[in-house]
mmCIF file of C-alpha atoms and ligand atoms in Angstrom:
data_model
loop_
_atom_site.group_PDB
_atom_site.id
_atom_site.type_symbol
_atom_site.label_atom_id
_atom_site.label_comp_id
_atom_site.label_asym_id
_atom_site.label_seq_id
_atom_site.Cartn_x
_atom_site.Cartn_y
_atom_site.Cartn_z
ATOM 1 C CA MET M 1 -37.117 12.803 76.681
ATOM 2 C CA ASP M 2 -37.876 9.898 74.312
ATOM 3 C CA ILE M 3 -35.656 7.457 76.098
ATOM 4 C CA LEU M 4 -33.187 7.428 79.250
ATOM 5 C CA ILE M 5 -31.157 4.671 79.411
ATOM 6 C CA LYS M 6 -29.924 4.287 83.536
ATOM 7 C CA GLN M 7 -26.690 3.187 84.683
ATOM 8 C CA ALA M 8 -24.898 2.535 81.437
ATOM 9 C CA ARG M 9 -21.334 1.343 81.949
ATOM 10 C CA LEU M 10 -19.258 2.943 79.707
ATOM 11 C CA MET M 11 -16.015 1.403 77.854
ATOM 12 C CA GLU M 12 -13.815 3.069 80.475
ATOM 13 C CA GLY M 13 -16.107 2.025 83.282
ATOM 14 C CA GLU M 14 -17.439 5.093 84.673
ATOM 15 C CA LEU M 15 -21.733 4.806 85.044
ATOM 16 C CA LYS M 16 -23.472 7.441 83.328
ATOM 17 C CA ASP M 17 -27.232 7.557 82.491
ATOM 18 C CA ILE M 18 -27.570 8.497 78.604
ATOM 19 C CA ALA M 19 -30.625 10.854 77.879
ATOM 20 C CA ILE M 20 -32.266 10.432 73.680
ATOM 21 C CA LYS M 21 -34.610 12.548 72.148
ATOM 22 C CA ASP M 22 -35.311 13.164 68.232
ATOM 23 C CA GLY M 23 -32.783 10.495 67.300
ATOM 24 C CA GLN M 24 -29.717 12.131 68.779
ATOM 25 C CA ILE M 25 -28.034 11.860 72.714
ATOM 26 C CA GLN M 26 -29.137 14.948 74.107
ATOM 27 C CA ASP M 27 -26.929 14.646 77.486
ATOM 28 C CA ILE M 28 -25.249 11.862 79.645
ATOM 29 C CA GLY M 29 -23.936 12.523 83.150
ATOM 30 C CA GLU M 30 -24.822 10.926 86.032
ATOM 31 C CA ASN M 31 -28.174 10.714 87.690
ATOM 32 C CA LEU M 32 -29.796 12.447 84.787
ATOM 33 C CA SER M 33 -33.715 13.128 85.714
ATOM 34 C CA TYR M 34 -35.431 14.315 82.762
ATOM 35 C CA PRO M 35 -39.063 12.466 82.297
ATOM 36 C CA ALA M 36 -38.827 10.099 79.441
ATOM 37 C CA GLN M 37 -41.541 8.325 77.633
ATOM 38 C CA GLN M 38 -39.222 4.958 77.999
ATOM 39 C CA VAL M 39 -36.718 4.442 80.883
ATOM 40 C CA ILE M 40 -33.733 1.262 79.759
ATOM 41 C CA GLU M 41 -32.370 0.326 83.334
ATOM 42 C CA ALA M 42 -28.974 -1.274 81.780
ATOM 43 C CA GLN M 43 -28.351 -1.917 85.572
ATOM 44 C CA GLY M 44 -24.606 -1.649 84.972
ATOM 45 C CA ARG M 45 -24.140 -3.237 82.183
ATOM 46 C CA LEU M 46 -21.380 -2.681 79.077
ATOM 47 C CA THR M 47 -23.084 0.558 76.623
ATOM 48 C CA ILE M 48 -21.762 1.087 73.308
ATOM 49 C CA PRO M 49 -21.982 3.065 70.285
ATOM 50 C CA SER M 50 -23.544 0.423 67.837
ATOM 51 C CA PHE M 51 -20.975 -1.581 65.557
ATOM 52 C CA VAL M 52 -19.821 -0.511 62.444
ATOM 53 C CA ASP M 53 -19.205 -3.651 59.928
ATOM 54 C CA VAL M 54 -16.841 -1.488 57.392
ATOM 55 C CA HIS M 55 -16.600 -4.427 54.604
ATOM 56 C CA THR M 56 -19.055 -6.587 53.754
ATOM 57 C CA HIS M 57 -20.026 -8.104 50.236
ATOM 58 C CA LEU M 58 -24.210 -7.921 50.659
ATOM 59 C CA GLU M 59 -24.623 -9.395 47.156
ATOM 60 C CA LYS M 60 -22.764 -12.020 47.375
ATOM 61 C CA ALA M 61 -23.827 -13.142 50.690
ATOM 62 C CA MET M 62 -25.625 -15.863 51.863
ATOM 63 C CA VAL M 63 -25.169 -17.106 48.246
ATOM 64 C CA GLY M 64 -23.950 -20.426 49.798
ATOM 65 C CA VAL M 65 -20.659 -22.475 49.078
ATOM 66 C CA GLU M 66 -19.334 -23.732 45.723
ATOM 67 C CA SER M 67 -17.066 -26.686 45.312
ATOM 68 C CA GLY M 68 -13.202 -26.527 44.283
ATOM 69 C CA VAL M 69 -12.800 -23.185 46.084
ATOM 70 C CA ASN M 70 -9.284 -23.620 47.118
ATOM 71 C CA SER M 71 -8.061 -19.733 46.622
ATOM 72 C CA LEU M 72 -9.062 -16.264 46.409
ATOM 73 C CA GLU M 73 -9.110 -16.544 42.841
ATOM 74 C CA ASP M 74 -10.986 -19.911 42.888
ATOM 75 C CA ALA M 75 -13.907 -18.104 44.996
ATOM 76 C CA ILE M 76 -13.984 -14.736 42.485
ATOM 77 C CA LEU M 77 -14.309 -17.021 39.287
ATOM 78 C CA ALA M 78 -16.598 -19.491 41.440
ATOM 79 C CA PHE M 79 -19.192 -15.884 42.034
ATOM 80 C CA GLY M 80 -18.751 -14.966 38.480
ATOM 81 C CA SER M 81 -19.983 -18.079 37.127
ATOM 82 C CA ARG M 82 -23.238 -17.141 38.657
ATOM 83 C CA TYR M 83 -23.348 -13.545 36.945
ATOM 84 C CA SER M 84 -25.655 -14.575 34.563
ATOM 85 C CA SER M 85 -28.480 -15.638 37.204
ATOM 86 C CA LEU M 86 -28.159 -12.525 39.348
ATOM 87 C CA THR M 87 -31.324 -10.454 39.689
ATOM 88 C CA LYS M 88 -32.066 -7.278 41.876
ATOM 89 C CA GLU M 89 -35.012 -9.369 43.697
ATOM 90 C CA ASP M 90 -32.638 -11.714 44.683
ATOM 91 C CA ILE M 91 -29.799 -9.557 45.352
ATOM 92 C CA GLN M 92 -32.434 -7.594 47.669
ATOM 93 C CA THR M 93 -33.511 -11.032 49.405
ATOM 94 C CA ARG M 94 -30.052 -12.315 50.431
ATOM 95 C CA ALA M 95 -28.878 -8.977 51.577
ATOM 96 C CA ARG M 96 -32.205 -8.351 53.979
ATOM 97 C CA GLN M 97 -31.010 -11.587 55.288
ATOM 98 C CA VAL M 98 -27.306 -10.336 56.218
ATOM 99 C CA LEU M 99 -29.229 -6.576 57.507
ATOM 100 C CA GLU M 100 -31.643 -8.969 59.671
ATOM 101 C CA LEU M 101 -28.818 -10.369 61.613
ATOM 102 C CA ALA M 102 -26.546 -7.258 61.525
ATOM 103 C CA ILE M 103 -29.619 -5.288 63.085
ATOM 104 C CA GLU M 104 -30.055 -8.220 65.992
ATOM 105 C CA ASN M 105 -26.228 -8.054 66.681
ATOM 106 C CA GLY M 106 -26.081 -4.451 67.115
ATOM 107 C CA THR M 107 -24.637 -2.875 63.888
ATOM 108 C CA GLY M 108 -25.781 0.401 63.182
ATOM 109 C CA THR M 109 -23.406 1.214 59.966
ATOM 110 C CA ILE M 110 -22.600 -1.685 57.502
ATOM 111 C CA ARG M 111 -20.482 -0.800 54.421
ATOM 112 C CA SER M 112 -20.672 -3.324 51.377
ATOM 113 C CA HIS M 113 -18.262 -3.436 48.475
ATOM 114 C CA VAL M 114 -20.581 -3.841 45.451
ATOM 115 C CA THR M 115 -19.411 -5.686 41.874
ATOM 116 C CA VAL M 116 -19.436 -2.993 39.105
ATOM 117 C CA VAL M 117 -18.145 -5.011 35.856
ATOM 118 C CA PRO M 118 -19.741 -4.916 32.711
ATOM 119 C CA GLU M 119 -20.963 -8.558 33.160
ATOM 120 C CA ILE M 120 -23.514 -7.456 35.206
ATOM 121 C CA GLY M 121 -23.194 -3.678 35.040
ATOM 122 C CA LEU M 122 -25.026 -1.811 37.748
ATOM 123 C CA ILE M 123 -27.880 -4.693 38.704
ATOM 124 C CA ALA M 124 -26.363 -5.594 42.150
ATOM 125 C CA LEU M 125 -25.889 -1.458 42.921
ATOM 126 C CA GLU M 126 -28.774 -0.420 41.844
ATOM 127 C CA ALA M 127 -30.664 -3.216 44.083
ATOM 128 C CA LEU M 128 -28.602 -1.934 47.102
ATOM 129 C CA LEU M 129 -29.271 1.478 46.571
ATOM 130 C CA GLU M 130 -33.270 0.331 46.907
ATOM 131 C CA LEU M 131 -32.239 -1.263 50.150
ATOM 132 C CA LYS M 132 -30.278 1.492 51.463
ATOM 133 C CA GLU M 133 -33.356 3.559 50.983
ATOM 134 C CA LYS M 134 -35.858 1.069 52.163
ATOM 135 C CA ALA M 135 -33.239 0.052 55.766
ATOM 136 C CA LYS M 136 -32.326 3.249 56.726
ATOM 137 C CA ARG M 137 -34.535 4.026 59.936
ATOM 138 C CA VAL M 138 -33.147 0.617 61.073
ATOM 139 C CA ILE M 139 -29.687 0.506 59.875
ATOM 140 C CA ASP M 140 -27.164 2.726 57.745
ATOM 141 C CA LEU M 141 -25.860 1.094 54.532
ATOM 142 C CA GLN M 142 -22.823 2.477 52.770
ATOM 143 C CA LEU M 143 -21.998 1.162 49.217
ATOM 144 C CA VAL M 144 -18.404 0.897 47.333
ATOM 145 C CA ALA M 145 -18.413 0.486 43.959
ATOM 146 C CA MET M 146 -15.738 -2.056 42.885
ATOM 147 C CA PRO M 147 -14.465 -3.439 39.830
ATOM 148 C CA ALA M 148 -13.827 -7.071 39.963
ATOM 149 C CA GLY M 149 -11.837 -10.330 38.424
ATOM 150 C CA VAL M 150 -9.410 -11.921 38.432
ATOM 151 C CA LYS M 151 -7.161 -10.137 36.257
ATOM 152 C CA TYR M 152 -9.465 -7.372 35.725
ATOM 153 C CA GLU M 153 -9.031 -4.271 33.680
ATOM 154 C CA LEU M 154 -10.012 -0.356 34.426
ATOM 155 C CA ASP M 155 -11.243 -0.231 30.495
ATOM 156 C CA ARG M 156 -13.378 2.243 29.094
ATOM 157 C CA LYS M 157 -16.408 0.181 29.683
ATOM 158 C CA THR M 158 -15.429 -0.404 33.471
ATOM 159 C CA LEU M 159 -14.581 3.368 34.002
ATOM 160 C CA ASP M 160 -18.157 4.610 32.346
ATOM 161 C CA LEU M 161 -19.946 2.318 35.315
ATOM 162 C CA LEU M 162 -17.501 3.499 37.856
ATOM 163 C CA GLU M 163 -18.550 6.824 37.003
ATOM 164 C CA GLU M 164 -22.257 6.203 36.501
ATOM 165 C CA ALA M 165 -22.158 4.718 40.149
ATOM 166 C CA ALA M 166 -20.181 7.347 41.613
ATOM 167 C CA ARG M 167 -23.404 9.883 40.062
ATOM 168 C CA LEU M 168 -26.170 7.542 41.562
ATOM 169 C CA GLY M 169 -24.689 7.623 45.023
ATOM 170 C CA VAL M 170 -21.707 5.806 46.531
ATOM 171 C CA GLU M 171 -19.441 6.354 49.692
ATOM 172 C CA ALA M 172 -16.424 5.247 48.228
ATOM 173 C CA LEU M 173 -14.622 3.808 44.976
ATOM 174 C CA GLY M 174 -12.398 0.349 45.107
ATOM 175 C CA GLY M 175 -11.415 -2.509 43.600
ATOM 176 C CA ALA M 176 -8.403 -4.955 44.221
ATOM 177 C CA PRO M 177 -5.613 -3.535 42.540
ATOM 178 C CA HIS M 178 -3.405 -6.714 42.933
ATOM 179 C CA LEU M 179 -5.660 -8.502 40.922
ATOM 180 C CA ALA M 180 -5.765 -6.103 38.488
ATOM 181 C CA LEU M 181 -3.597 -6.276 35.362
ATOM 182 C CA ASN M 182 -1.951 -2.961 35.751
ATOM 183 C CA PRO M 183 -2.027 -2.574 39.823
ATOM 184 C CA PHE M 184 -0.710 0.947 39.701
ATOM 185 C CA GLU M 185 -2.829 1.844 36.830
ATOM 186 C CA ALA M 186 -5.797 0.624 38.584
ATOM 187 C CA ILE M 187 -4.828 2.560 41.904
ATOM 188 C CA ASP M 188 -4.061 5.840 39.725
ATOM 189 C CA LYS M 189 -7.264 5.615 37.370
ATOM 190 C CA THR M 190 -9.219 4.895 40.819
ATOM 191 C CA LEU M 191 -8.110 7.840 42.774
ATOM 192 C CA ASP M 192 -8.506 9.921 39.877
ATOM 193 C CA LEU M 193 -12.239 9.426 39.817
ATOM 194 C CA ALA M 194 -12.267 9.881 43.757
ATOM 195 C CA GLU M 195 -10.986 13.047 43.205
ATOM 196 C CA LYS M 196 -13.196 13.828 40.643
ATOM 197 C CA TYR M 197 -16.524 12.981 42.586
ATOM 198 C CA ASP M 198 -15.408 13.888 45.812
ATOM 199 C CA LEU M 199 -15.799 10.261 46.595
ATOM 200 C CA ALA M 200 -13.574 7.560 49.496
ATOM 201 C CA ILE M 201 -11.424 4.886 48.561
ATOM 202 C CA ASP M 202 -11.898 1.521 49.803
ATOM 203 C CA PHE M 203 -9.663 -0.824 48.215
ATOM 204 C CA HIS M 204 -9.220 -4.538 49.169
ATOM 205 C CA VAL M 205 -4.954 -4.317 49.378
ATOM 206 C CA ASP M 206 -2.544 -7.162 48.346
ATOM 207 C CA GLU M 207 -5.054 -10.179 49.548
ATOM 208 C CA THR M 208 -2.169 -12.722 49.059
ATOM 209 C CA ASP M 209 0.416 -14.681 50.572
ATOM 210 C CA GLU M 210 2.889 -13.315 48.442
ATOM 211 C CA PRO M 211 5.633 -10.799 49.805
ATOM 212 C CA ASP M 212 6.384 -9.147 46.240
ATOM 213 C CA VAL M 213 2.918 -7.756 46.143
ATOM 214 C CA ARG M 214 3.407 -4.870 47.446
ATOM 215 C CA THR M 215 0.524 -2.389 46.516
ATOM 216 C CA LEU M 216 0.224 -0.852 49.855
ATOM 217 C CA GLU M 217 3.055 1.038 49.569
ATOM 218 C CA TYR M 218 2.636 2.701 46.142
ATOM 219 C CA LEU M 219 -1.516 3.338 47.338
ATOM 220 C CA ALA M 220 0.319 5.418 50.367
ATOM 221 C CA ASP M 221 2.895 7.276 48.291
ATOM 222 C CA GLN M 222 0.328 8.280 45.603
ATOM 223 C CA VAL M 223 -2.254 9.578 48.661
ATOM 224 C CA LEU M 224 0.552 11.252 50.007
ATOM 225 C CA LYS M 225 1.843 12.604 46.663
ATOM 226 C CA ARG M 226 -2.137 13.711 45.753
ATOM 227 C CA GLY M 227 -2.782 15.168 49.446
ATOM 228 C CA PHE M 228 -5.704 12.995 49.758
ATOM 229 C CA LYS M 229 -4.942 11.817 53.596
ATOM 230 C CA GLY M 230 -7.462 10.277 55.804
ATOM 231 C CA ARG M 231 -9.882 8.987 52.916
ATOM 232 C CA VAL M 232 -8.375 5.716 52.068
ATOM 233 C CA VAL M 233 -9.466 2.514 53.572
ATOM 234 C CA ALA M 234 -6.802 -0.542 52.295
ATOM 235 C CA GLY M 235 -8.799 -3.612 53.645
ATOM 236 C CA HIS M 236 -6.776 -6.903 53.939
ATOM 237 C CA CYS M 237 -3.305 -6.092 54.003
ATOM 238 C CA CYS M 238 -2.364 -9.691 53.583
ATOM 239 C CA ALA M 239 1.331 -9.632 52.245
ATOM 240 C CA LEU M 240 2.280 -6.967 55.078
ATOM 241 C CA ALA M 241 2.444 -10.024 57.070
ATOM 242 C CA ALA M 242 4.526 -11.965 54.609
ATOM 243 C CA VAL M 243 7.352 -9.288 53.950
ATOM 244 C CA SER M 244 10.585 -8.820 56.538
ATOM 245 C CA ASP M 245 10.248 -6.538 59.054
ATOM 246 C CA GLU M 246 12.459 -3.904 57.686
ATOM 247 C CA VAL M 247 10.046 -3.699 54.807
ATOM 248 C CA ALA M 248 6.741 -3.682 56.907
ATOM 249 C CA ASN M 249 7.878 -1.386 59.024
ATOM 250 C CA ARG M 250 9.044 1.294 55.986
ATOM 251 C CA VAL M 251 5.300 0.554 54.789
ATOM 252 C CA ILE M 252 3.481 1.020 57.800
ATOM 253 C CA ALA M 253 5.311 4.441 58.732
ATOM 254 C CA LYS M 254 3.722 5.627 55.125
ATOM 255 C CA VAL M 255 0.310 4.169 55.941
ATOM 256 C CA LYS M 256 0.247 6.162 59.287
ATOM 257 C CA GLU M 257 1.732 9.374 57.460
ATOM 258 C CA ALA M 258 -1.346 9.247 54.811
ATOM 259 C CA GLY M 259 -3.791 8.400 57.357
ATOM 260 C CA ILE M 260 -5.015 5.256 55.878
ATOM 261 C CA SER M 261 -7.437 2.973 58.048
ATOM 262 C CA VAL M 262 -6.533 -0.603 57.614
ATOM 263 C CA VAL M 263 -9.626 -3.341 58.121
ATOM 264 C CA THR M 264 -8.078 -6.455 58.928
ATOM 265 C CA LEU M 265 -10.889 -9.485 58.000
ATOM 266 C CA PRO M 266 -8.977 -12.568 60.039
ATOM 267 C CA SER M 267 -12.175 -14.696 58.934
ATOM 268 C CA CYS M 268 -11.696 -14.704 55.431
ATOM 269 C CA ASN M 269 -8.461 -14.551 55.290
ATOM 270 C CA LEU M 270 -7.642 -17.516 57.580
ATOM 271 C CA TYR M 271 -10.287 -19.388 55.207
ATOM 272 C CA LEU M 272 -8.673 -18.682 52.335
ATOM 273 C CA MET M 273 -4.969 -17.585 52.248
ATOM 274 C CA GLY M 274 -1.690 -20.216 52.586
ATOM 275 C CA ARG M 275 -4.058 -22.910 50.430
ATOM 276 C CA LYS M 276 -1.264 -24.089 48.758
ATOM 277 C CA ASP M 277 1.132 -23.905 51.770
ATOM 278 C CA LYS M 278 2.539 -27.164 53.694
ATOM 279 C CA GLN M 279 2.517 -26.925 57.298
ATOM 280 C CA PRO M 280 3.297 -24.372 58.507
ATOM 281 C CA ILE M 281 0.602 -22.853 56.963
ATOM 282 C CA ARG M 282 0.247 -18.804 56.367
ATOM 283 C CA ARG M 283 -3.151 -17.503 57.696
ATOM 284 C CA GLY M 284 -2.273 -14.198 56.100
ATOM 285 C CA VAL M 285 -3.497 -12.089 58.466
ATOM 286 C CA THR M 286 -2.055 -8.269 58.578
ATOM 287 C CA ARG M 287 0.525 -7.218 61.513
ATOM 288 C CA VAL M 288 -2.511 -5.732 63.462
ATOM 289 C CA ARG M 289 -0.460 -5.263 67.009
ATOM 290 C CA GLU M 290 2.536 -3.477 64.535
ATOM 291 C CA LEU M 291 -0.024 -1.417 62.946
ATOM 292 C CA LEU M 292 -2.226 -0.223 66.047
ATOM 293 C CA LYS M 293 1.360 0.449 68.000
ATOM 294 C CA ALA M 294 2.587 2.601 64.813
ATOM 295 C CA GLY M 295 -0.564 4.499 65.723
ATOM 296 C CA VAL M 296 -2.363 3.250 62.635
ATOM 297 C CA ASN M 297 -6.442 3.591 62.527
ATOM 298 C CA VAL M 298 -7.393 -0.156 62.508
ATOM 299 C CA ALA M 299 -10.638 -1.815 62.284
ATOM 300 C CA TYR M 300 -11.805 -5.240 61.872
ATOM 301 C CA ALA M 301 -15.021 -6.434 59.475
ATOM 302 C CA SER M 302 -17.235 -9.743 58.719
ATOM 303 C CA ASP M 303 -16.377 -9.688 54.868
ATOM 304 C CA ASN M 304 -18.083 -12.710 53.130
ATOM 305 C CA ILE M 305 -20.673 -14.291 54.369
ATOM 306 C CA ARG M 306 -22.065 -18.050 53.530
ATOM 307 C CA ASP M 307 -20.639 -17.432 49.938
ATOM 308 C CA PRO M 308 -18.166 -18.932 47.903
ATOM 309 C CA PHE M 309 -15.456 -17.005 49.687
ATOM 310 C CA ARG M 310 -16.362 -18.246 52.942
ATOM 311 C CA PRO M 311 -19.066 -20.576 54.077
ATOM 312 C CA PHE M 312 -19.179 -18.772 57.922
ATOM 313 C CA GLY M 313 -20.750 -15.709 59.742
ATOM 314 C CA ASN M 314 -23.516 -14.459 61.174
ATOM 315 C CA ALA M 315 -23.070 -10.551 60.249
ATOM 316 C CA ASP M 316 -22.124 -10.489 64.153
ATOM 317 C CA MET M 317 -19.317 -8.262 65.133
ATOM 318 C CA LEU M 318 -18.715 -9.550 68.459
ATOM 319 C CA GLU M 319 -18.402 -12.758 66.561
ATOM 320 C CA GLU M 320 -15.626 -11.420 64.324
ATOM 321 C CA ALA M 321 -14.265 -9.356 67.298
ATOM 322 C CA LEU M 322 -13.457 -13.078 69.017
ATOM 323 C CA ILE M 323 -12.010 -14.461 65.757
ATOM 324 C CA THR M 324 -9.834 -11.228 65.443
ATOM 325 C CA ALA M 325 -8.769 -11.056 69.287
ATOM 326 C CA GLN M 326 -7.765 -14.605 69.080
ATOM 327 C CA VAL M 327 -6.094 -14.883 65.675
ATOM 328 C CA VAL M 328 -3.772 -11.556 66.409
ATOM 329 C CA GLN M 329 -3.124 -12.763 69.866
ATOM 330 C CA MET M 330 -5.029 -9.942 72.157
ATOM 331 C CA GLY M 331 -6.464 -11.667 75.248
ATOM 332 C CA LEU M 332 -5.500 -9.187 77.992
ATOM 333 C CA PRO M 333 -8.456 -6.845 79.274
ATOM 334 C CA GLN M 334 -6.917 -3.777 77.999
ATOM 335 C CA GLU M 335 -6.140 -5.473 74.428
ATOM 336 C CA LEU M 336 -9.978 -6.719 74.426
ATOM 337 C CA GLU M 337 -10.957 -3.121 74.899
ATOM 338 C CA THR M 338 -8.852 -2.398 72.168
ATOM 339 C CA VAL M 339 -10.435 -4.677 69.793
ATOM 340 C CA LEU M 340 -13.912 -3.374 70.662
ATOM 341 C CA ARG M 341 -12.897 -0.137 69.833
ATOM 342 C CA MET M 342 -11.538 -1.725 66.594
ATOM 343 C CA GLY M 343 -14.886 -3.027 65.752
ATOM 344 C CA THR M 344 -16.582 0.069 66.583
ATOM 345 C CA TYR M 345 -14.783 3.687 67.164
ATOM 346 C CA ASN M 346 -11.991 2.781 64.935
ATOM 347 C CA ALA M 347 -14.641 1.289 62.206
ATOM 348 C CA ALA M 348 -16.696 4.216 62.413
ATOM 349 C CA GLN M 349 -13.366 6.392 61.650
ATOM 350 C CA ALA M 350 -12.854 4.193 58.463
ATOM 351 C CA ALA M 351 -16.185 4.502 57.328
ATOM 352 C CA GLY M 352 -16.009 8.410 57.785
ATOM 353 C CA LEU M 353 -18.978 8.812 60.218
ATOM 354 C CA GLY M 354 -17.351 11.980 62.566
ATOM 355 C CA LYS M 355 -18.847 13.229 64.853
ATOM 356 C CA LEU M 356 -22.012 11.615 64.620
ATOM 357 C CA TYR M 357 -20.505 8.656 66.168
ATOM 358 C CA GLY M 358 -19.994 7.776 69.797
ATOM 359 C CA LEU M 359 -21.858 8.185 73.103
ATOM 360 C CA HIS M 360 -21.908 12.131 73.823
ATOM 361 C CA PRO M 361 -24.494 14.817 73.008
ATOM 362 C CA GLY M 362 -25.416 15.669 69.595
ATOM 363 C CA ALA M 363 -23.974 12.016 68.219
ATOM 364 C CA GLN M 364 -26.648 10.118 66.399
ATOM 365 C CA ALA M 365 -28.146 7.548 69.289
ATOM 366 C CA ASP M 366 -27.000 4.425 67.506
ATOM 367 C CA VAL M 367 -26.304 2.335 71.128
ATOM 368 C CA VAL M 368 -26.479 -1.232 72.031
ATOM 369 C CA ILE M 369 -26.348 -2.438 75.845
ATOM 370 C CA LEU M 370 -24.412 -5.536 76.365
ATOM 371 C CA ASP M 371 -24.998 -8.150 78.741
ATOM 372 C CA ALA M 372 -21.810 -7.854 80.003
ATOM 373 C CA ARG M 373 -20.068 -5.488 82.423
ATOM 374 C CA ASP M 374 -16.925 -4.941 80.736
ATOM 375 C CA PRO M 375 -14.943 -5.412 76.908
ATOM 376 C CA ALA M 376 -13.678 -8.437 77.775
ATOM 377 C CA GLU M 377 -16.588 -10.024 79.281
ATOM 378 C CA ALA M 378 -18.478 -9.039 75.980
ATOM 379 C CA ILE M 379 -15.851 -10.920 73.807
ATOM 380 C CA ILE M 380 -15.401 -13.922 75.845
ATOM 381 C CA THR M 381 -18.753 -14.602 76.585
ATOM 382 C CA GLN M 382 -20.093 -13.585 73.206
ATOM 383 C CA ALA M 383 -22.567 -11.635 75.202
ATOM 384 C CA THR M 384 -26.179 -10.957 73.933
ATOM 385 C CA LYS M 385 -27.022 -7.807 72.953
ATOM 386 C CA LEU M 386 -29.691 -6.610 75.240
ATOM 387 C CA TYR M 387 -31.025 -3.448 73.100
ATOM 388 C CA VAL M 388 -30.242 -2.254 69.977
ATOM 389 C CA LEU M 389 -31.029 1.427 69.408
ATOM 390 C CA LYS M 390 -30.716 2.923 65.966
ATOM 391 C CA ARG M 391 -31.840 6.794 65.694
ATOM 392 C CA GLY M 392 -33.024 6.766 69.002
ATOM 393 C CA ARG M 393 -35.522 4.071 68.581
ATOM 394 C CA VAL M 394 -35.288 0.005 70.017
ATOM 395 C CA VAL M 395 -34.824 -2.019 66.546
ATOM 396 C CA ALA M 396 -33.890 -5.153 68.438
ATOM 397 C CA LYS M 397 -33.875 -6.661 71.649
ATOM 398 C CA ASN M 398 -32.000 -10.214 72.831
ATOM 399 C CA LYS M 399 -32.802 -12.570 75.459
ATOM 400 C CA LYS M 400 -30.669 -15.364 76.339
ATOM 401 C CA GLN M 401 -32.610 -18.338 78.185
ATOM 402 C CA VAL M 402 -30.778 -21.217 79.301
ATOM 403 C CA GLU M 403 -32.458 -24.099 81.378
ATOM 404 C CA ILE M 404 -29.693 -26.102 82.864
ATOM 405 C CA TYR M 405 -30.100 -29.222 85.045
ATOM 406 C CA LEU M 406 -27.118 -30.014 87.587
ATOM 407 C CA PRO M 407 -26.226 -32.557 90.116
ATOM 408 C CA TRP M 408 -25.052 -30.522 92.894
HETATM 409 ZN ZN1 ZN L 501 -14.037 -8.035 50.748
#
């Protein structure tokens, strides 16, 4: 074996050894005794499949904040004002900073939406496709081609660019239909293209506090009508928090039936939503608990990192787990395990990673050993990611060093 991890504590609590060779998990069981080039003593520490950060914006990340941004629309316009100064090199430099943080923080797969608009053409996509190739030994990068703007149109030029993006190689097509001039038409046209190129869909859905914005229900109806089940991700779904329970229950049932994964992005919503409210301020976070209860696959992710949309973020899925747990009021040990699953297994399902993901023989050996005994401790203490493995190789090690001087 290349690596043998001894005494790894799985999320369910059992202690197992994990044998790794040729980038894959070969065996997992008690007291494995394979000869191995490297033995890692996990000593009962929590060992999980790597995090999957299923919703980010790498070409925007690290660009810095902007004054006067008081809404999602303001942030879109603020980034749009930088279009003319974007270069491939600049995009790659900033995206690399995020990837480095993500790797050290135990993320094995990161999905980025990529702006595809006539003003910048495919420059961001080309920059990130190059980076994807360079990065693949240390992190998998998935890309979602996304038309953008406030009141954007899926005109011929934009559709041609999306088709070109599909041919160049993206995992999914996206957009923010509630911001399109004609939201339903934007959903239809994007689904048409996804079917044509056999791609998944990953939309920003109803990222607004307004209850009368209802593209999620239309999306679910169309997915069911077309039989496009299981290949659609709906990010944000903020407006679901603003509608009545009766409407929410109806929409959630359709989302479940359509096999749509919902990705909640509390960090960005908390920062950008409800800006026009007096107290109490709506926070724009979707109905995570109700969605989970209905059996919908729900994940959380980072979204924007240090750009006009959100000045914060460290590409750290444990940090996002803590924010998510607090905002959706999930604090019991079992609930915190659910939250950790939302950033790992559920996110992997949303990203379509299939059987390659997880801790079982045949899975890609993307593994993180955390300095914690269980998910609750990992999230609450923001545990150090002692070892990060990608495709069976150690790609990061972290150590926490503390000197403390006590009076007792
Ligand atoms: Zn986003």
